[in-house]
């Protein structure tokens, strides 16, 4: 094992001032040092870099070179800063927490050093060698490390036909350790509380010889105002089919105050009658241990025996407390897994919402006075926390207004959660808003986080708020007022910081008058109000929107149009748009897909004959039909002016004379109504 070259060197590991392992090498070898097993010398040191330094022989000198390590290399207390550092006899090399002593000399000198620690000579490295993890090379005399014993399963988790551990441990402490190991394994595999409880109860009955055992838990996430009455029996078991004796409230208070496992002697009282039990005589030997986790108590383990020849001792107390602490970790992990699963589902939904948001263009298009006023209200409303009620007909872009408020607010980096109250049945709307616990109702197979929790620190947008049932409006109002809420089927209070934006196309004043909407909720929602004008009230924005949608769908479909011809644009401007911007978008999309020619033409536009929301009638598409349809004076004036302009071929002087107004007045009205030739 000792190399015989004329120039030889060695490294000795120094531990607690004593020389330990020795590794010899010769001048033909470049020795690399690091944490990786690919080094000649591998150090099990967390402050050592994967490839930390190397030692080599050059021009009659032994050289140390630092390989750009994270924590540096020191020789005799001096850091190696240059590319190479000359080593001397007995140089002390400090790498992380490891100290190596360097030496060199002839073969005989190294033999003398090796003889001092003959049993500690290594041909590899300190701690673990790379060669131990690799097969030997064909021409190498070294042999691979042999496997002494192997197993795929531990005997500590098996029991034989007599339910006794198969290990050779014979002491009571040894059996207890085996039982605790096996129980911890069973608790780790369990996925539900009832499985965890059953495994713990059965293991405790077998290990302690108790007559009865019970597992009591506090409600999940109940961190404040814990008291003895909050605790609930989750599982229990008894020997000889006797009735389980429930734990007394006095013992619960004692354990809760002391946070320690305790042994009690109490009279054998029947849990139903409160009198002395006729089944057993004497006193009850009771053992209770708290299920602790992170300085809190999740529940209690309750064991008792009424046998005169069986009394719990300190070993039972120690073992039960160990089981309780193990159970506390298992319960915390299980609850954390369920919480993570619920959060994962919510994150997936939020990702879908974000994808939808990215696909939507949040820019509000319009140059009309009405939209300028809306934009001003958005900027003023965005800076505060007040609830905003957005009102307008269907299709005017109320959700777009809500997104604009959120993106302009200090909460823009927080989640924006949107929900349409009209798209969810009344029975499920409460669960969607506030969430539910597993088993709260049929189909509730897992805990679900509600929209309010998902939007915490962010914004919640509720579309079609007028569709909410009166019974749910009361709970919704309490949350708006800052009160805590509970998930459906839960008993833990939850408080969130959420800004609510609501939208509706209903006449809420009429709904309040007829008793379908709470007046107090109406006033709570209407702290700030933004009324989005219908498209027909801002006709000057129609050409901008039409060009925007035309460009958008041309890019999506790969088709090309140079715009709208004059007749098509005239029809778009004069149409009443009962579906507002949503209808305009769909009309343009259809025209792009089915149209032919260089321009979008009138015959490419498919317009409906529906009435507009809130009006008693609408002008028909065929403007020449001879029927009476009630219109507002503003719409009547607009239609009359454009027809007169077309009839007189846009001769403004003749039109002004025909209408009996000044030419400048006519120009103002043309600009006001967005009329174009």
XYZ file of C-alpha atoms in Angstrom:
677
model
C 0.000 0.000 0.000
C 3.018 2.305 0.408
C 4.125 3.789 -2.917
C 7.801 3.353 -3.882
C 8.477 6.347 -6.144
C 11.493 8.434 -5.194
C 9.340 11.528 -4.513
C 6.484 10.561 -2.239
C 4.033 12.575 -0.124
C 1.166 11.967 2.236
C -1.787 13.682 3.919
C -2.872 12.985 7.474
C -6.300 13.970 8.820
C -6.048 15.792 12.167
C -8.989 15.382 14.546
C -9.041 16.855 18.068
C -5.279 17.360 17.891
C -4.624 13.687 17.091
C -3.415 12.140 13.842
C -6.002 9.875 12.203
C -6.093 8.420 8.671
C -3.084 8.666 6.352
C -3.209 8.757 2.530
C 0.116 8.388 0.623
C 0.654 9.392 -3.032
C 3.614 9.991 -5.384
C 4.903 12.755 -7.611
C 3.220 11.277 -10.697
C -0.225 11.717 -9.153
C -2.365 14.860 -9.183
C -4.447 14.711 -5.997
C -7.806 16.514 -6.074
C -9.666 17.307 -2.850
C -13.387 18.053 -2.549
C -16.814 16.908 -1.465
C -17.539 14.997 -4.692
C -16.696 11.300 -4.833
C -14.923 11.961 -8.145
C -11.981 13.445 -6.209
C -8.976 11.420 -5.161
C -9.636 12.641 -1.618
C -13.292 13.131 -0.726
C -14.178 15.043 2.448
C -17.555 14.658 4.146
C -17.668 18.355 4.991
C -20.567 20.699 4.183
C -18.187 23.695 3.925
C -16.066 21.926 1.353
C -16.824 22.622 -2.320
C -17.424 19.774 -4.745
C -13.988 20.357 -6.288
C -12.144 22.401 -3.690
C -8.347 22.174 -4.291
C -5.632 20.032 -5.812
C -2.000 19.062 -4.939
C 0.590 18.250 -7.570
C 4.405 18.021 -7.973
C 6.043 20.565 -10.309
C 9.685 21.561 -10.822
C 10.864 19.947 -7.621
C 8.106 21.534 -5.489
C 4.796 20.298 -4.062
C 2.104 22.814 -5.039
C -1.403 23.442 -3.631
C -3.929 25.189 -5.905
C -7.396 26.407 -4.850
C -10.026 25.540 -7.512
C -12.276 28.549 -6.889
C -13.849 27.135 -3.741
C -16.719 28.857 -2.003
C -15.165 29.088 1.472
C -11.472 29.223 0.516
C -8.386 27.158 1.383
C -5.953 28.038 4.185
C -2.345 26.845 4.707
C -0.823 27.481 8.147
C -3.497 30.100 8.767
C -2.977 31.998 5.487
C -5.561 31.926 2.736
C -4.426 30.633 -0.640
C -5.196 33.533 -2.974
C -2.754 32.945 -5.830
C -3.141 30.232 -8.420
C -0.480 28.102 -6.718
C 0.963 27.871 -3.210
C 4.141 26.029 -2.264
C 3.703 23.365 0.428
C 6.382 22.541 2.999
C 6.994 19.729 5.409
C 4.231 19.551 8.079
C 2.110 22.249 6.396
C -1.407 22.324 7.889
C -4.142 22.639 5.249
C -7.539 23.913 6.470
C -10.526 23.095 4.205
C -13.878 23.886 5.795
C -14.044 22.024 9.100
C -11.282 19.602 8.052
C -7.555 19.873 8.867
C -4.993 17.952 6.776
C -1.275 17.660 7.566
C 1.001 17.491 4.526
C 4.389 15.732 4.460
C 6.830 14.300 1.919
C 10.003 12.290 1.813
C 11.478 8.984 0.707
C 9.766 5.662 0.805
C 11.470 4.801 4.109
C 10.392 8.055 5.747
C 6.759 7.482 4.867
C 6.985 3.900 6.126
C 8.145 5.286 9.460
C 5.163 7.671 9.607
C 2.786 4.905 8.584
C 4.056 2.557 11.268
C 2.792 4.998 13.899
C -0.799 4.463 12.775
C -0.589 1.208 10.874
C -4.275 0.398 11.260
C -5.292 3.794 9.836
C -3.502 3.671 6.461
C -5.869 4.231 3.544
C -5.359 3.975 -0.158
C -8.441 6.088 -0.714
C -9.811 9.079 1.129
C -11.170 10.256 4.445
C -14.783 9.388 5.278
C -15.745 7.700 1.971
C -13.848 6.881 -1.180
C -14.902 7.307 -4.743
C -13.479 3.859 -5.504
C -15.859 2.326 -2.997
C -18.792 3.468 -5.163
C -17.284 2.432 -8.513
C -16.339 -0.960 -9.965
C -12.559 -1.592 -10.075
C -10.738 -1.132 -13.338
C -9.616 -4.184 -15.280
C -5.891 -3.719 -14.568
C -6.339 -2.605 -10.973
C -5.383 -4.904 -8.105
C -8.031 -3.361 -5.831
C -11.259 -5.277 -5.264
C -14.773 -3.891 -5.007
C -16.279 -3.392 -1.552
C -18.240 -6.554 -0.642
C -21.879 -6.611 0.496
C -22.033 -8.181 3.954
C -25.820 -8.284 4.486
C -28.882 -6.989 2.675
C -32.636 -6.742 3.248
C -35.632 -5.231 1.500
C -37.823 -5.082 4.620
C -37.095 -4.403 8.260
C -38.030 -6.995 10.834
C -38.953 -4.185 13.226
C -42.165 -3.661 11.250
C -43.168 -7.366 11.211
C -44.943 -9.522 13.771
C -45.018 -13.314 13.887
C -48.018 -15.513 14.444
C -47.864 -14.841 18.201
C -47.910 -11.070 17.686
C -44.435 -10.778 19.163
C -41.552 -8.834 17.623
C -39.241 -10.990 15.524
C -36.184 -8.977 16.569
C -33.879 -10.331 19.213
C -34.639 -7.480 21.629
C -35.904 -9.037 24.843
C -36.059 -6.168 27.322
C -39.244 -4.207 27.874
C -37.581 -1.033 26.619
C -36.520 -2.897 23.492
C -40.038 -4.178 22.873
C -41.398 -0.675 23.452
C -39.000 0.784 20.920
C -40.016 -1.841 18.359
C -43.722 -1.230 18.978
C -43.236 2.532 18.715
C -41.289 2.125 15.480
C -44.021 -0.075 14.036
C -46.763 2.307 15.157
C -44.967 5.298 13.640
C -44.782 3.380 10.370
C -48.536 2.667 10.455
C -49.330 6.310 11.272
C -47.187 7.462 8.358
C -49.139 5.245 5.945
C -52.565 6.389 7.163
C -54.281 9.000 5.043
C -57.373 9.799 7.111
C -57.964 10.736 10.739
C -60.013 7.615 11.452
C -57.180 5.414 10.142
C -54.621 7.252 12.274
C -56.882 7.038 15.328
C -57.544 3.324 14.887
C -53.848 2.495 14.459
C -52.917 4.496 17.562
C -55.676 2.992 19.749
C -54.943 -0.584 18.764
C -51.204 -0.124 19.260
C -51.673 1.391 22.715
C -54.059 -1.319 23.909
C -51.591 -4.017 22.895
C -48.508 -2.263 24.279
C -49.904 -1.148 27.646
C -52.517 -3.804 28.406
C -55.164 -1.127 29.064
C -58.847 -2.081 29.378
C -59.964 0.923 27.342
C -58.474 3.619 25.165
C -59.813 6.761 23.526
C -58.473 9.387 21.160
C -59.843 12.913 21.661
C -59.128 15.782 19.280
C -59.838 19.490 19.211
C -61.418 20.856 15.999
C -58.852 21.440 13.297
C -57.338 24.951 13.188
C -58.973 25.958 16.496
C -56.097 28.029 17.895
C -57.913 30.361 20.252
C -60.451 29.967 23.067
C -59.687 26.244 23.457
C -61.533 24.736 26.382
C -62.485 21.302 27.617
C -65.922 21.418 25.981
C -64.352 21.805 22.512
C -62.701 18.389 22.523
C -64.368 15.517 20.648
C -64.020 11.728 20.857
C -62.655 10.475 17.520
C -62.083 6.781 18.258
C -62.235 4.392 21.205
C -61.805 0.703 21.919
C -62.178 -1.575 24.971
C -61.314 -5.127 25.910
C -63.989 -7.703 26.751
C -66.664 -5.621 24.932
C -67.142 -3.277 27.891
C -68.551 0.219 27.551
C -65.916 2.918 27.132
C -65.546 5.239 30.141
C -65.336 8.758 28.784
C -62.690 11.146 30.059
C -63.789 13.694 32.641
C -63.701 17.403 31.959
C -61.542 17.978 35.062
C -58.797 15.725 33.663
C -58.977 17.476 30.291
C -58.486 20.850 31.975
C -55.568 19.498 34.021
C -53.743 18.103 30.980
C -54.494 21.201 28.957
C -53.031 23.441 31.674
C -49.933 21.357 32.398
C -49.269 20.064 28.845
C -47.810 16.909 30.400
C -48.753 13.243 30.505
C -50.242 12.294 33.874
C -51.357 9.213 35.827
C -54.600 9.439 37.823
C -56.478 7.244 40.268
C -60.190 7.971 40.183
C -63.305 6.164 41.389
C -64.918 3.724 38.965
C -67.923 5.848 37.942
C -70.440 4.817 35.302
C -70.260 7.381 32.482
C -74.032 7.301 31.920
C -75.497 7.249 35.420
C -72.722 9.081 37.263
C -72.828 6.444 40.008
C -70.324 3.755 40.937
C -69.983 1.164 38.179
C -71.508 -2.240 38.889
C -69.315 -3.922 36.302
C -66.066 -3.331 38.136
C -65.148 -2.679 41.717
C -62.333 -0.526 43.016
C -60.747 2.499 41.370
C -59.778 3.275 37.812
C -56.120 3.667 36.935
C -56.114 6.407 34.242
C -53.316 7.627 31.987
C -53.764 10.727 29.820
C -51.152 12.188 27.457
C -51.467 15.422 25.419
C -51.073 15.249 21.646
C -48.681 18.160 21.202
C -47.341 19.962 18.175
C -45.501 23.299 17.995
C -46.342 24.331 21.580
C -50.022 23.620 21.018
C -52.314 20.748 21.981
C -54.244 18.981 19.230
C -55.941 16.462 21.471
C -55.507 13.788 24.148
C -54.810 10.064 24.431
C -56.867 8.472 27.199
C -56.023 5.014 28.640
C -57.504 3.323 31.691
C -57.563 -0.025 33.434
C -59.858 -1.336 36.162
C -57.918 -4.562 36.827
C -56.551 -4.806 40.327
C -53.477 -6.643 39.114
C -52.728 -4.088 36.404
C -51.507 -0.620 37.256
C -49.869 1.761 34.797
C -46.259 2.584 35.623
C -43.626 5.052 34.449
C -42.763 2.896 31.412
C -46.408 3.063 30.257
C -46.409 6.811 30.839
C -43.225 7.280 28.813
C -44.453 5.067 25.982
C -47.886 6.740 25.741
C -46.329 10.199 25.649
C -43.990 9.038 22.860
C -46.997 7.760 20.918
C -48.825 11.055 21.546
C -45.920 13.140 20.256
C -45.587 10.879 17.216
C -49.335 11.148 16.660
C -49.120 14.955 16.867
C -46.615 15.053 14.024
C -48.698 12.591 11.968
C -51.884 14.630 12.427
C -50.109 17.879 11.583
C -48.627 16.352 8.440
C -51.980 14.936 7.360
C -53.737 18.266 7.858
C -50.906 20.004 6.029
C -51.230 17.596 3.113
C -54.957 18.256 2.893
C -54.362 21.978 3.096
C -51.743 21.740 0.359
C -54.106 19.679 -1.798
C -56.841 22.261 -1.364
C -54.402 25.084 -2.071
C -53.134 23.229 -5.140
C -56.642 23.012 -6.529
C -57.118 26.699 -5.840
C -53.772 27.570 -7.465
C -54.813 25.643 -10.549
C -58.018 27.639 -10.724
C -56.094 30.873 -10.226
C -53.696 29.878 -13.003
C -56.655 29.335 -15.304
C -57.997 32.744 -14.312
C -54.594 34.314 -14.987
C -54.421 32.654 -18.394
C -57.848 34.055 -19.189
C -56.707 37.471 -17.975
C -53.604 37.311 -20.172
C -55.744 36.385 -23.157
C -57.994 39.367 -22.557
C -56.905 42.869 -23.395
C -57.597 45.056 -20.385
C -57.325 48.299 -22.392
C -60.526 50.310 -22.381
C -61.139 51.694 -25.876
C -63.108 54.879 -26.334
C -62.694 58.616 -26.812
C -66.250 59.719 -26.063
C -67.089 62.028 -23.183
C -69.007 59.187 -21.501
C -65.960 56.902 -21.486
C -63.689 59.724 -20.362
C -65.931 60.104 -17.335
C -65.806 56.338 -16.681
C -61.998 56.339 -16.892
C -61.865 59.199 -14.414
C -64.082 57.274 -11.981
C -61.884 54.176 -12.354
C -58.748 56.091 -11.372
C -60.462 57.718 -8.413
C -61.995 54.449 -7.178
C -58.818 52.371 -7.610
C -56.801 54.043 -4.864
C -59.164 53.183 -2.006
C -60.677 50.099 -0.373
C -64.350 51.001 -0.767
C -66.792 48.595 -2.380
C -67.631 49.517 -5.968
C -70.935 48.760 -7.681
C -70.580 48.618 -11.470
C -73.878 48.955 -13.324
C -74.733 48.672 -16.956
C -76.467 46.596 -19.591
C -75.273 43.135 -20.511
C -72.197 43.234 -22.729
C -70.977 46.760 -21.931
C -67.746 45.484 -20.334
C -68.426 45.565 -16.590
C -65.797 42.884 -15.920
C -63.305 44.881 -17.960
C -64.007 47.885 -15.719
C -63.447 45.707 -12.624
C -60.107 44.471 -13.974
C -59.071 48.038 -14.734
C -59.867 49.069 -11.135
C -57.841 46.147 -9.765
C -54.846 46.762 -12.047
C -54.794 50.449 -11.094
C -55.061 49.742 -7.361
C -52.344 48.998 -4.764
C -53.593 45.374 -4.848
C -52.607 44.836 -8.484
C -49.912 42.288 -7.532
C -52.446 40.315 -5.470
C -55.061 37.885 -6.840
C -58.158 39.017 -8.718
C -60.860 36.361 -8.341
C -63.940 36.631 -10.576
C -67.222 34.789 -10.082
C -70.566 34.988 -11.867
C -73.327 34.577 -9.292
C -75.872 33.749 -12.003
C -73.816 30.812 -13.314
C -73.938 28.842 -10.017
C -76.977 27.265 -8.401
C -78.245 28.732 -5.151
C -77.281 25.580 -3.209
C -73.642 25.727 -4.323
C -73.142 29.496 -4.283
C -72.413 29.591 -0.540
C -69.800 26.842 -0.920
C -68.174 28.713 -3.824
C -67.993 31.936 -1.828
C -66.975 30.632 1.600
C -65.633 27.112 0.899
C -66.566 23.859 2.610
C -65.065 21.112 4.741
C -64.798 17.497 3.705
C -68.117 15.717 4.262
C -70.099 18.959 4.656
C -72.631 17.699 2.093
C -73.011 14.981 -0.486
C -70.169 15.226 -2.964
C -67.868 17.199 -0.661
C -65.018 14.697 -0.853
C -62.282 17.151 0.157
C -61.788 20.521 1.812
C -62.342 23.422 -0.577
C -61.086 26.994 -0.257
C -63.796 29.554 -1.101
C -63.477 32.624 -3.291
C -63.132 34.921 -0.282
C -60.126 32.988 1.057
C -58.602 32.723 -2.421
C -58.877 36.500 -2.870
C -57.319 37.334 0.508
C -55.287 40.591 0.290
C -56.616 40.979 -3.275
C -59.872 41.735 -5.073
C -63.084 39.702 -5.460
C -65.309 40.565 -8.417
C -68.892 39.286 -8.216
C -70.778 39.605 -11.474
C -74.590 39.504 -11.551
C -74.801 40.246 -7.823
C -78.545 40.748 -8.218
C -78.966 36.983 -8.704
C -77.845 36.204 -5.128
C -80.583 34.693 -2.964
C -81.873 36.735 0.038
C -80.719 34.049 2.510
C -77.124 34.262 1.262
C -77.241 38.066 1.072
C -77.327 38.260 4.890
C -74.114 36.242 5.330
C -72.477 38.102 2.459
C -73.337 41.431 4.137
C -71.730 40.322 7.426
C -68.481 39.502 5.630
C -68.555 42.861 3.844
C -68.858 44.515 7.242
C -65.593 42.826 8.299
C -67.020 39.902 10.260
C -65.391 36.474 10.231
C -67.031 33.572 8.432
C -66.862 29.791 8.500
C -66.614 27.244 5.729
C -69.729 25.196 5.101
C -69.590 22.337 7.593
C -66.729 23.944 9.520
C -66.445 25.631 12.903
C -63.222 27.622 12.502
C -63.547 31.373 12.132
C -61.817 32.843 9.092
C -61.079 36.531 8.587
C -59.887 37.900 5.247
C -58.808 41.219 3.753
C -60.682 41.438 0.457
C -61.895 44.345 -1.638
C -65.241 43.555 -3.254
C -66.310 44.794 -6.674
C -69.862 43.924 -7.696
C -71.676 44.259 -11.014
C -75.267 43.915 -12.159
C -77.497 44.696 -15.114
C -80.616 44.613 -12.963
C -82.579 47.553 -11.614
C -81.561 47.053 -7.979
C -83.820 49.855 -6.739
C -86.777 47.939 -8.142
C -85.451 44.693 -6.658
C -85.206 46.356 -3.236
C -88.714 47.784 -3.517
C -90.115 44.356 -4.363
C -88.214 42.653 -1.516
C -85.872 40.523 -3.613
C -82.720 42.402 -2.610
C -81.760 43.610 0.866
C -81.772 47.375 1.134
C -78.878 47.346 3.647
C -76.762 45.262 1.238
C -77.674 47.620 -1.602
C -76.365 50.634 0.316
C -73.265 48.681 1.446
C -72.403 47.791 -2.139
C -73.143 51.247 -3.477
C -70.338 53.060 -1.649
C -68.930 53.943 -5.059
C -70.943 53.517 -8.226
C -69.780 53.398 -11.835
C -72.452 53.363 -14.541
C -71.084 52.037 -17.816
C -72.978 53.622 -20.750
C -74.416 51.343 -23.441
C -72.722 51.371 -26.825
C -75.565 53.304 -28.483
C -74.914 56.172 -26.036
C -71.340 56.548 -27.301
C -71.649 56.056 -31.025
C -68.385 57.929 -31.645
C -66.575 54.932 -30.097
C -68.093 52.404 -32.518
C -65.570 53.017 -35.369
C -62.657 52.644 -32.912
C -64.022 49.414 -31.484
C -64.890 48.033 -34.923
C -61.367 48.676 -36.222
C -59.872 47.149 -33.068
C -61.871 43.921 -33.384
C -61.227 43.783 -37.134
C -57.459 43.957 -36.580
C -57.644 41.400 -33.766
C -59.572 38.769 -35.714
C -57.578 39.322 -38.891
C -54.454 38.394 -36.924
C -56.158 35.359 -35.413
C -57.562 34.004 -38.666
C -54.782 35.107 -41.023
C -57.253 36.930 -43.269
C -56.730 40.470 -44.523
C -59.177 43.365 -44.901
C -58.434 47.024 -45.528
C -61.312 48.144 -43.329
C -65.047 48.757 -43.663
C -66.782 50.273 -46.654
C -68.849 53.405 -46.010
C -72.209 51.645 -46.016
C -71.046 48.969 -43.568
C -69.711 51.612 -41.191
C -72.953 53.595 -41.499
C -74.920 50.511 -40.512
C -72.655 49.844 -37.541
C -73.004 53.420 -36.285
C -76.774 53.617 -36.737
C -77.511 50.178 -35.239
C -78.859 50.150 -31.664
C -76.588 47.342 -30.347
C -78.824 45.594 -27.787
C -75.884 43.269 -26.989
C -73.458 46.198 -26.749
C -69.709 45.565 -27.146
C -70.105 41.785 -26.821
C -72.470 41.791 -29.781
C -70.200 44.104 -31.794
C -67.257 41.770 -31.190
C -69.215 38.730 -32.359
C -70.557 40.537 -35.433
C -67.035 41.571 -36.496
C -65.652 38.086 -35.867
C -68.327 36.527 -38.085
C -67.764 39.117 -40.801
C -63.998 38.426 -40.814
C -64.543 34.670 -41.116
C -67.309 34.707 -43.743
C -66.678 37.953 -45.606
C -65.255 38.253 -49.116
C -63.526 41.153 -50.762
C -61.099 43.856 -49.808
C -63.449 45.561 -47.336
C -66.086 44.430 -44.840
C -69.392 45.167 -46.514
C -72.942 45.651 -45.250
C -74.040 42.163 -46.325
C -71.263 40.683 -44.179
C -72.864 42.097 -41.005
C -75.457 39.926 -39.301
C -77.470 42.166 -36.974
C -80.397 41.172 -34.763
C -83.856 42.696 -34.325
C -83.882 42.382 -30.521
C -84.965 45.235 -28.292
C -82.352 46.989 -26.199
C -82.392 46.487 -22.434
C -84.553 48.980 -20.598
C -86.275 50.423 -23.674
C -89.737 49.800 -25.003
C -88.726 49.381 -28.604
C -85.979 49.471 -31.193
C -85.566 50.613 -34.715
C -85.716 47.712 -37.118
C -82.741 46.818 -39.316
C -84.770 47.721 -42.331
C -85.057 51.451 -41.771
C -87.620 51.827 -44.541
C -90.324 49.715 -42.929
C -93.371 51.826 -42.147
C -93.994 51.039 -38.486
C -94.006 53.202 -35.400
C -91.326 52.356 -32.819
C -90.888 54.629 -29.773
C -87.451 56.263 -29.563
C -85.752 58.809 -27.356
C -85.554 62.389 -28.653
C -81.773 62.088 -28.850
C -81.953 58.977 -31.021
C -84.713 60.475 -33.123
C -82.604 63.610 -33.751
C -79.557 61.551 -34.624
C -81.482 59.377 -37.091
C -83.185 62.382 -38.662
C -79.905 64.253 -39.175
C -78.105 61.317 -40.779
C -81.041 60.588 -43.107
C -81.197 64.241 -44.145
C -77.427 64.278 -44.772
C -77.689 61.191 -46.964
C -80.715 62.518 -48.804
C -78.934 65.778 -49.651
C -75.624 63.977 -50.346
C -73.912 65.598 -47.358
C -74.363 69.152 -48.621
C -74.137 70.692 -45.164
C -75.425 74.118 -46.207
C -78.594 72.613 -47.681
C -78.964 70.267 -44.711
C -78.665 73.127 -42.189
C -81.241 75.125 -44.157
C -83.558 72.116 -44.342
C -83.221 71.474 -40.575
C -83.601 75.162 -39.737
C -80.321 75.417 -37.799
C -77.002 77.192 -38.249
C -74.196 75.497 -40.158
C -71.969 75.592 -37.032
C -74.749 73.938 -35.003
C -74.979 71.175 -37.601
C -71.207 70.602 -37.400
C -71.406 70.260 -33.601
C -74.225 67.738 -33.854
C -72.365 65.713 -36.499
C -69.336 65.581 -34.200
C -71.469 64.804 -31.160
C -73.173 61.832 -32.814
C -70.019 60.614 -34.550
C -71.558 60.818 -38.009
C -69.313 60.206 -41.004
C -69.883 60.286 -44.743
